[in-house]
Structure formats: structure tokens, C-alpha cells
PDB file of C-alpha atoms and ligand atoms in Angstrom:
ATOM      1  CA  UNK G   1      41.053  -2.575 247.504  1.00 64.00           C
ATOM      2  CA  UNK G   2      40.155   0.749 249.209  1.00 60.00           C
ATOM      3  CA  UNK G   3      42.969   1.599 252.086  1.00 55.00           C
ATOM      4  CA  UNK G   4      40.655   2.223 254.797  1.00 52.00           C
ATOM      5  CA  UNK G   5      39.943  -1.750 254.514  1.00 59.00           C
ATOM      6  CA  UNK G   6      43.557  -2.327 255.361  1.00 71.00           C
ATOM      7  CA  UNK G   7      42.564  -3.427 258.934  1.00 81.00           C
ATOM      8  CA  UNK G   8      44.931  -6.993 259.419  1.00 91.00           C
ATOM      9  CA  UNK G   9      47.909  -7.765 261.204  1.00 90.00           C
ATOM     10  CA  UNK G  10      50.763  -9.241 259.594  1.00 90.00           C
ATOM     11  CA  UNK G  11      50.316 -12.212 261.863  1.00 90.00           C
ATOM     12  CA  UNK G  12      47.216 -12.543 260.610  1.00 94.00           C
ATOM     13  CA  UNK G  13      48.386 -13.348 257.021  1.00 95.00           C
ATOM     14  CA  UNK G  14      50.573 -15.357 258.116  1.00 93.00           C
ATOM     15  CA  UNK G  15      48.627 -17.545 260.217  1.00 94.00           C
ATOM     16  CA  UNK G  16      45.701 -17.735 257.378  1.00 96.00           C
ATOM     17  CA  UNK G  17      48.219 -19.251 254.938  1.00 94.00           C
ATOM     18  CA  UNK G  18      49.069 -21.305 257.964  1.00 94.00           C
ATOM     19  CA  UNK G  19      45.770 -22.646 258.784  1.00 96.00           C
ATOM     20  CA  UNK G  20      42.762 -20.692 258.213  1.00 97.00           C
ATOM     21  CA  UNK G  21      41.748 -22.204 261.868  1.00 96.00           C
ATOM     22  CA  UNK G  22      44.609 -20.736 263.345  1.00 95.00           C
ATOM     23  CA  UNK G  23      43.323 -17.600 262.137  1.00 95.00           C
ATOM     24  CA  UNK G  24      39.892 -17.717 263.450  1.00 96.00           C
ATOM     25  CA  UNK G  25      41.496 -18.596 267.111  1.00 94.00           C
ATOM     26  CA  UNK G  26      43.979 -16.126 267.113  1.00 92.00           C
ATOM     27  CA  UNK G  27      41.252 -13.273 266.159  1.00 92.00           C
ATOM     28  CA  UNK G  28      39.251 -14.371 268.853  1.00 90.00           C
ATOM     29  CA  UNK G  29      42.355 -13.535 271.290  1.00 80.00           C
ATOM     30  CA  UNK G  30      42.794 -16.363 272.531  1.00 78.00           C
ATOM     31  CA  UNK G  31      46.725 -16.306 273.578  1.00 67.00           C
ATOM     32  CA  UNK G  32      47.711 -19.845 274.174  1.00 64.00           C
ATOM     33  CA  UNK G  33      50.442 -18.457 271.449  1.00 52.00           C
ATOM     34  CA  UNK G  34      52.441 -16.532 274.084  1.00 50.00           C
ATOM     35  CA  UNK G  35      52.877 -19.990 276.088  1.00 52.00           C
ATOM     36  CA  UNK G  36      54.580 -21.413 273.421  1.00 58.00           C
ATOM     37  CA  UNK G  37      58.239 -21.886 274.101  1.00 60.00           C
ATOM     38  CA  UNK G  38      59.016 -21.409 270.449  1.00 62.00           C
ATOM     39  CA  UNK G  39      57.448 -18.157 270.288  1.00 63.00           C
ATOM     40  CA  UNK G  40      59.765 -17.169 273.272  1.00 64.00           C
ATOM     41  CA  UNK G  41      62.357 -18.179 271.288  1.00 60.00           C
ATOM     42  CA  UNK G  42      61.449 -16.371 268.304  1.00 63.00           C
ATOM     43  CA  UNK G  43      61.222 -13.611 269.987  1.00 66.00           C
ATOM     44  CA  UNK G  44      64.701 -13.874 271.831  1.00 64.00           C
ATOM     45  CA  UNK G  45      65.771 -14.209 268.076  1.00 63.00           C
ATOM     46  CA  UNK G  46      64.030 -11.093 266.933  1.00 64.00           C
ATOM     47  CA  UNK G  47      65.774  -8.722 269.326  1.00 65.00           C
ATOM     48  CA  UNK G  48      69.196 -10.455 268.923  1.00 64.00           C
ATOM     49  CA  UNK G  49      69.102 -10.041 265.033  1.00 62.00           C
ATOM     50  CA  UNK G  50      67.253  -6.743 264.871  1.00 62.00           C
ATOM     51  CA  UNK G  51      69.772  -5.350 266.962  1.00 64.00           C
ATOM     52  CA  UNK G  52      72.760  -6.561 264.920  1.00 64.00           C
ATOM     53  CA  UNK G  53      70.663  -5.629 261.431  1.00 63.00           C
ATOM     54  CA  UNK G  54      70.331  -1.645 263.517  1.00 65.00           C
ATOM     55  CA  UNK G  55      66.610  -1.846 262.891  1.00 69.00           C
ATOM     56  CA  UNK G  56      63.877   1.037 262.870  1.00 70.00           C
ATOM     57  CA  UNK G  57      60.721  -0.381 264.178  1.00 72.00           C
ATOM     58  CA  UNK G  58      57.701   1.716 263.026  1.00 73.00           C
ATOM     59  CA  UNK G  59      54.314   1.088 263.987  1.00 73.00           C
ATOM     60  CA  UNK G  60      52.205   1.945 261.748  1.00 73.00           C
ATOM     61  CA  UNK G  61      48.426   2.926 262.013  1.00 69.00           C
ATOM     62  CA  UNK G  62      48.778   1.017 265.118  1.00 69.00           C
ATOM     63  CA  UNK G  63      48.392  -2.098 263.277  1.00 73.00           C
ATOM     64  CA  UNK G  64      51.267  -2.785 261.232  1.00 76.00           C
ATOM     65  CA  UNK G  65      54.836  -2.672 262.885  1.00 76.00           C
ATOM     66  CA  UNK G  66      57.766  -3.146 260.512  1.00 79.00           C
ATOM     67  CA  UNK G  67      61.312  -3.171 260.801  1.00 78.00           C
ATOM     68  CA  UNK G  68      63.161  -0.756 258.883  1.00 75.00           C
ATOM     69  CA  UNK G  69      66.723  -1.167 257.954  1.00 73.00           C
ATOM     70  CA  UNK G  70      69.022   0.265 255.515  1.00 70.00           C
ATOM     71  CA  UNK G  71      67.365   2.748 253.029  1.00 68.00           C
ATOM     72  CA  UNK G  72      64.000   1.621 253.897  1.00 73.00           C
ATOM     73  CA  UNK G  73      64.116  -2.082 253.446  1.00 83.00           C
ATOM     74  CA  UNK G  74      61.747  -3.909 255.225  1.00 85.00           C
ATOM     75  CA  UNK G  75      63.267  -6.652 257.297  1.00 83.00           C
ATOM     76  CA  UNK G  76      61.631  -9.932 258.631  1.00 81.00           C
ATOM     77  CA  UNK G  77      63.874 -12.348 260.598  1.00 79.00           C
ATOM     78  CA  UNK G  78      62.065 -15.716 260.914  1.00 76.00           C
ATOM     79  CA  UNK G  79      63.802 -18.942 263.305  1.00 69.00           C
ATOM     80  CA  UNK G  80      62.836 -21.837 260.488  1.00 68.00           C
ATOM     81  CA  UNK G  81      62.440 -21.442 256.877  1.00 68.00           C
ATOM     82  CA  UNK G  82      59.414 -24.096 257.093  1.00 68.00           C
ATOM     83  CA  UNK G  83      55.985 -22.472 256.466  1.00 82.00           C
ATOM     84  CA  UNK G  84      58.268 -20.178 254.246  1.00 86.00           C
ATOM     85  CA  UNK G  85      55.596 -18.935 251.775  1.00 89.00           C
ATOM     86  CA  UNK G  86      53.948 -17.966 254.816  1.00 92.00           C
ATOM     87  CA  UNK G  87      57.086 -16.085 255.877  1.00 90.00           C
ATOM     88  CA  UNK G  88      56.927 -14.309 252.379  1.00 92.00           C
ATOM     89  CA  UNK G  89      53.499 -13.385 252.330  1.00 94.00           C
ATOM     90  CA  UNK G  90      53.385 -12.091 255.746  1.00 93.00           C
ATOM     91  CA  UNK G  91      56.499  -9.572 254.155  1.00 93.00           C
ATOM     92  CA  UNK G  92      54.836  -8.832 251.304  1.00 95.00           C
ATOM     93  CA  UNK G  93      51.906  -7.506 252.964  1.00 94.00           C
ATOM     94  CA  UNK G  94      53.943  -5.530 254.821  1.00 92.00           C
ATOM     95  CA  UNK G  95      55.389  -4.031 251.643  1.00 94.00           C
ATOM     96  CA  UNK G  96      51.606  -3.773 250.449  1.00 94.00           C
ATOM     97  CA  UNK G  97      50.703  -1.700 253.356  1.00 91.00           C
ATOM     98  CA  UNK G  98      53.838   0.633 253.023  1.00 90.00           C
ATOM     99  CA  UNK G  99      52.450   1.217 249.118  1.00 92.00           C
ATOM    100  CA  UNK G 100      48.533   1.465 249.388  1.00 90.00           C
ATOM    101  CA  UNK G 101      48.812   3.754 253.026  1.00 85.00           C
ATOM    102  CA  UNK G 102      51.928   5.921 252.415  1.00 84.00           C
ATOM    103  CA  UNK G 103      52.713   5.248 249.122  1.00 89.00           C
ATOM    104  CA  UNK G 104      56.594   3.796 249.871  1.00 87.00           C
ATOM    105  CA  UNK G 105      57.847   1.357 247.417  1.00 91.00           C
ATOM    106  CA  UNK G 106      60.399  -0.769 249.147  1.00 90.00           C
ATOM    107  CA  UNK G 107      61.695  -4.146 248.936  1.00 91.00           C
ATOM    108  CA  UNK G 108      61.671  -7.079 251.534  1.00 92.00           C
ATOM    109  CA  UNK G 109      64.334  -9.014 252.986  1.00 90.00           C
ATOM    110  CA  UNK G 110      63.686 -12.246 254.696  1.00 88.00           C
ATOM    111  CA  UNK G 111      66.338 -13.321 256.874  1.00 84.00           C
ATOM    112  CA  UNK G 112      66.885 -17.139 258.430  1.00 82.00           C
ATOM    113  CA  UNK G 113      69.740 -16.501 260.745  1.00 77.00           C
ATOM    114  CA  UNK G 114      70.119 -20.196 261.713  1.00 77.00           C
ATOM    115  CA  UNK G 115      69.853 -21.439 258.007  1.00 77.00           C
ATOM    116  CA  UNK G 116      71.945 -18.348 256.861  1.00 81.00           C
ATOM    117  CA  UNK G 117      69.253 -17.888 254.351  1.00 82.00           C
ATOM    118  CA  UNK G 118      68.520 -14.130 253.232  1.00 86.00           C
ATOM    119  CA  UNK G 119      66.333 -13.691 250.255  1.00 88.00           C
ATOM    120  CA  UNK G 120      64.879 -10.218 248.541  1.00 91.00           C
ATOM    121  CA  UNK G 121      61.469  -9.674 248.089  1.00 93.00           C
ATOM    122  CA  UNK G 122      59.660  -7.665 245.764  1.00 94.00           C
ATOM    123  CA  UNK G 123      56.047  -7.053 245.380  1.00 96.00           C
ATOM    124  CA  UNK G 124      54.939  -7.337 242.150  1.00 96.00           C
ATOM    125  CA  UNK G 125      51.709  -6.478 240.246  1.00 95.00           C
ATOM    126  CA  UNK G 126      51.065 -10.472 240.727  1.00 96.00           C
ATOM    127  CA  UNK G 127      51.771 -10.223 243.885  1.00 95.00           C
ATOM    128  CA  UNK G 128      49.564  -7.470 244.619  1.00 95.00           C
ATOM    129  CA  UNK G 129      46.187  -8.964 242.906  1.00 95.00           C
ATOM    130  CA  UNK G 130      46.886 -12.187 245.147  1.00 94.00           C
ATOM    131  CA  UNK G 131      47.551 -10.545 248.210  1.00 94.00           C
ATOM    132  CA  UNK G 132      44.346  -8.512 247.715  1.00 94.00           C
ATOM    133  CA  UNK G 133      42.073 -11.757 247.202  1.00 95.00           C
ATOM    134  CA  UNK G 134      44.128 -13.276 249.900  1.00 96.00           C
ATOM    135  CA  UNK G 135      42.932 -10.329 251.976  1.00 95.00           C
ATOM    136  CA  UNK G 136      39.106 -10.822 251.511  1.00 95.00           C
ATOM    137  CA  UNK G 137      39.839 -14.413 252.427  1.00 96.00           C
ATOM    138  CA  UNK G 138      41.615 -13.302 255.850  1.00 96.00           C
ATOM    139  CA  UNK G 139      38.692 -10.828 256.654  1.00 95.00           C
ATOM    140  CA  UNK G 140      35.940 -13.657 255.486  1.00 96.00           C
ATOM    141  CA  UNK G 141      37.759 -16.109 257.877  1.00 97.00           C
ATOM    142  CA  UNK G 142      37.718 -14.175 260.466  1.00 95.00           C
ATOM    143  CA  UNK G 143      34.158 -13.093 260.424  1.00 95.00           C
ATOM    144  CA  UNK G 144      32.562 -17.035 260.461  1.00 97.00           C
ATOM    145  CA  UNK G 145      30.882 -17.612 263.360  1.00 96.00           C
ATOM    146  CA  UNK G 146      32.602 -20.765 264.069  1.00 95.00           C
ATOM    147  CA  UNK G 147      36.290 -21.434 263.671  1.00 96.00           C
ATOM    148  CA  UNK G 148      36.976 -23.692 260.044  1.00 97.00           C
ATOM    149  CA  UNK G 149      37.345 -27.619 261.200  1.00 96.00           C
ATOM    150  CA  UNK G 150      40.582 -28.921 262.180  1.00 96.00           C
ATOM    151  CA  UNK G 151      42.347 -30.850 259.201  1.00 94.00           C
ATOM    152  CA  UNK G 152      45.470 -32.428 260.425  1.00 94.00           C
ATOM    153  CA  UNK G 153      48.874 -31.074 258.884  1.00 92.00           C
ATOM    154  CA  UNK G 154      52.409 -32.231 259.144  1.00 91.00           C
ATOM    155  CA  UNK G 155      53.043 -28.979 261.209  1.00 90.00           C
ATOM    156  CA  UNK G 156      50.113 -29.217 263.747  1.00 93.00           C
ATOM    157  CA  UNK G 157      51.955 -30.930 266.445  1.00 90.00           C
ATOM    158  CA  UNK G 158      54.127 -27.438 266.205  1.00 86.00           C
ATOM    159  CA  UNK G 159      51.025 -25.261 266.967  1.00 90.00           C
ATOM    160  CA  UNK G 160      50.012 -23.551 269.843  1.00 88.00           C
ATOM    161  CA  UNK G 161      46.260 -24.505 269.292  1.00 91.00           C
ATOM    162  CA  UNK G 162      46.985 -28.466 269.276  1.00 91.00           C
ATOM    163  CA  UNK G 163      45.530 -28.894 271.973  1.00 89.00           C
ATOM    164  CA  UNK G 164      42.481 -27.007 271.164  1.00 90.00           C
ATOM    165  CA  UNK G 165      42.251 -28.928 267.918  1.00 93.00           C
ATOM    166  CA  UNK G 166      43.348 -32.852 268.538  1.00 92.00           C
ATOM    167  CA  UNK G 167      43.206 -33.560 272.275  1.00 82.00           C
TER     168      UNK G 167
HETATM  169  S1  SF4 Y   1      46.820 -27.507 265.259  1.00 60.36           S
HETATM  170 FE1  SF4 Y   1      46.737 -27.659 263.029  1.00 60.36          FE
HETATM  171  S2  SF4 Y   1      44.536 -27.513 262.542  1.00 60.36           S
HETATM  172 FE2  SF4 Y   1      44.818 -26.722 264.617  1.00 60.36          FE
HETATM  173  S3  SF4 Y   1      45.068 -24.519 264.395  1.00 60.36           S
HETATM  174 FE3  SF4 Y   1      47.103 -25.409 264.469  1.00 60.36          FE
HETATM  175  S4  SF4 Y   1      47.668 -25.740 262.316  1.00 60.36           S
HETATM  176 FE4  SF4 Y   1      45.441 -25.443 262.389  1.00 60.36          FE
END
């Protein structure tokens, strides 16, 4: 994969292993995400822990912010550990970025405060090849004209787009 197609948000990978639908209505902007009191709370969470971890937040290519700590570990602080291979491959890409656009090898930590859960991450060659087909997938997704149909999951009633998809 050629850098200069590096154009997705971390969100973004998360969200397609989410739900691919999920994806397609969060590229389209539409925020109903922000209402969410759980994504209020995350983000109370996220300063609180970032602050105590002494965090370096770099944006980078004004696409891709990460959180620094340490000697250059990449830190992502999540409030569940459900959706957690969502968790890892939204980390991961971050630690693809770092490699393909400024050539930093680094590992990942992924930190569940409230479970006192912290696990390393490390991206392997494995890793790589399925984050770059994962990648096509995101950027396909996202290009459909119409959003993917709604196919009911045991997290759905969690989502910010319920409404959009079941009522
Ligand atoms: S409610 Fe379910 S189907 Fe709809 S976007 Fe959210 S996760 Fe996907």
C-alpha cells in the first residue's frame, strides 16, 4: 500500500470492524455520535487517564492523532474492553501509520482503566498484510453510494445510529 493512500481516521477502523454501516454514517458526518452520553464519558475518561499516563498528543498529517507516552509508545485508553479487537485494530493502525509515514517502529499499549486491563501491542508482518486489506475494505465502504443494510448485533442498542437503523 502506497503512503499517500493512508487517508483514514483511526475511528474509522474502528467503527468498520464495528459495523461496516457505522462506517458509512459516520463518513457521511453525520454526528449523532457526539450526543451520545457514553462518548461524553469516554471522553471525560480520556483526559483523566492521559493526564495521569503524561501523554504527548501528536497530530499527525492532520488525520491521525496519537498519544505518545514513555519512549514513544503509543497509548489508547478505551472505557469497556467489549468490541476489543476493534480497540486493537484501531491501535494497530495507528502503529501502521507511525511505520509506513515516518518510519517509527513502536509498540501499542491498550489500557482499560475500569477493568485494570493493560495489554502490549505489536504490529506484526501478519498484522500488517491484514490491516492493509482491511484498509481497502474501509475505503470501499465508504465510497458505496448507499450505507450497507442494518443487521442487528448484540451491541446495536449501544450505538449512536440506533435510531437511524431500528426505529
Ligand atoms: S445500530 Fe447496529 S447496525 Fe446500526 S450502525 Fe450501529 S452497530 Fe451498525
Amino acid at each position: 500500500m502506497e503512503t499517500e493512500e493512508l487517508k483514514i481516521r483511526g475511528t474509522e477502523v474502528n467503527y468498520f470492524a464495528v459495523c461496516p454501516r457505522k462506517l458509512w454514517l459516520f463518513s457521511k458526518q453525520l454526528t449523532m455520535e457526539r450526543e451520545s452520553d457514553r462518548v461524553l464519558l469516554g471522553k471525560l475518561l480520556h483526559e483523566e487517564s492521559y493526564a495521569r499516563y503524561k501523554t504527548r498528543e501528536v497530530l499527525l498529517e492532520n488525520l491521525v492523532k496519537v498519544d505518545l507516552v514513555g519512549e514513544g509508545e503509543v497509548l489508547e485508553v478505551k472505557l469497556s474492553d467489549a468490541l476489543e479487537e476493534a480497540h486493537r485494530l484501531q491501535l494497530l493502525y495507528y502503529l501502521f501509520f507511525l511505520k509506513k509515514k515516518l518510519g517509527l517502529e513502536v509498540k501499542g499499549v491498550l489500557s482499560v482503566p475500569r477493568k485494570m486491563k493493560r495489554e502490549e501491542v505489536f504490529l506484526t508482518k501478519e498484522e500488517e498484510k491484514r490491516l492493509e486489506d482491511l484498509l481497502k475494505e474501509v475505503e470501499r465502504v465508504k465510497k458505496l453510494p448507499k450505507p450497507p443494510p442494518a443487521q442487528k448485533k448484540p451491541y446495536c442498542s449501544k450505538c449512536a445510529y440506533y435510531e437511524l437503523c431500528f426505529v
